[in-house]
Amino acid sequence: MTTPVRASDTPFAVDVEQGKDYWWCSCGQSKAQPFCDGSHKAAGVFAPVKFSAEVTSTVYFCGCKATGHQPLCDGSHKKAV
Ligand code: FES
Ligand code: FES
């Protein structure tokens, strides 16, 4: 498996807390979207992407896993698949 699973057709809005680290799932296999739950280890190709919150805010994490700006949504989910 070298292509990530499209976990969602839209981004996940998450309220992040300043100073905390978050691990975004890049493989799409996690059951705890948009974050990694260790499921990527079965395929061994993907690794989670760290997001460090610099401010407390709402962040839109990519759910389609096709973003060019990991781990955030860049609008790529709107392209035809
Ligand atoms: Fe997807 Fe860890 S479960 S990157
Ligand atoms: Fe992936 Fe928007 S949800 S680019």
XYZ file of C-alpha atoms and ligand atoms in Angstrom:
89
model
C 0.000 0.000 0.000
C 1.655 3.223 -1.128
C -1.441 5.347 -1.627
C -3.169 6.728 1.437
C -6.796 5.874 2.124
C -9.208 8.758 1.623
C -10.522 8.900 5.178
C -12.920 11.769 4.532
C -14.062 13.978 1.675
C -13.764 17.056 3.871
C -11.304 18.387 6.452
C -11.608 17.794 10.193
C -12.066 20.938 12.277
C -10.183 20.485 15.544
C -9.795 22.914 18.440
C -6.080 22.762 19.221
C -4.392 24.048 22.340
C -1.316 26.284 22.345
C 1.853 24.360 23.167
C 0.416 20.915 22.440
C 1.612 18.515 19.768
C -0.751 16.564 17.523
C 0.078 13.646 15.248
C -1.849 13.707 11.999
C -2.585 10.397 10.276
C -1.077 10.431 6.776
C -2.123 6.893 5.812
C -5.872 7.268 6.276
C -6.153 3.954 8.157
C -6.514 5.379 11.647
C -9.802 4.849 13.450
C -9.156 8.073 15.369
C -9.181 10.521 12.429
C -7.607 12.907 11.798
C -4.963 11.611 14.189
C -2.676 8.587 14.130
C -3.654 5.525 16.154
C -0.693 3.378 15.096
C -2.521 1.605 12.255
C 0.137 2.728 9.747
C 2.582 0.224 11.212
C 0.837 -2.668 9.446
C 1.782 -1.307 6.003
C 5.078 0.187 7.098
C 5.067 2.885 4.437
C 3.511 5.848 6.172
C 4.339 7.816 9.285
C 2.300 10.389 11.188
C 2.999 14.101 10.722
C 3.533 16.278 13.771
C 1.589 19.494 14.226
C 2.673 21.811 17.038
C -0.001 24.301 17.987
C 1.509 27.776 18.320
C -1.812 29.296 19.328
C -5.116 27.992 20.641
C -7.406 27.954 17.637
C -9.490 25.840 15.290
C -7.364 23.972 12.774
C -8.589 22.191 9.657
C -6.706 18.932 9.309
C -6.813 17.203 5.937
C -9.162 14.212 5.830
C -8.677 13.200 2.192
C -4.909 12.707 2.708
C -4.188 14.312 -0.668
C -3.214 17.716 0.656
C -0.014 19.301 -0.579
C 0.328 21.128 2.732
C 0.381 18.316 5.318
C -1.180 18.076 7.795
C -3.565 20.875 6.913
C -6.312 21.038 4.300
C -5.274 23.001 1.205
C -8.468 22.483 -0.766
C -7.183 19.438 -2.671
C -10.182 17.401 -1.495
C -12.320 19.338 -3.990
C -10.447 17.862 -6.950
C -12.017 14.887 -8.704
C -10.733 11.504 -7.553
Fe -2.207 6.699 9.802
Fe -0.553 6.409 11.854
S -2.488 5.537 11.613
S -0.240 7.568 10.053
Fe -7.633 16.984 2.223
Fe -8.968 19.254 2.169
S -9.470 17.479 3.237
S -7.118 18.815 1.171
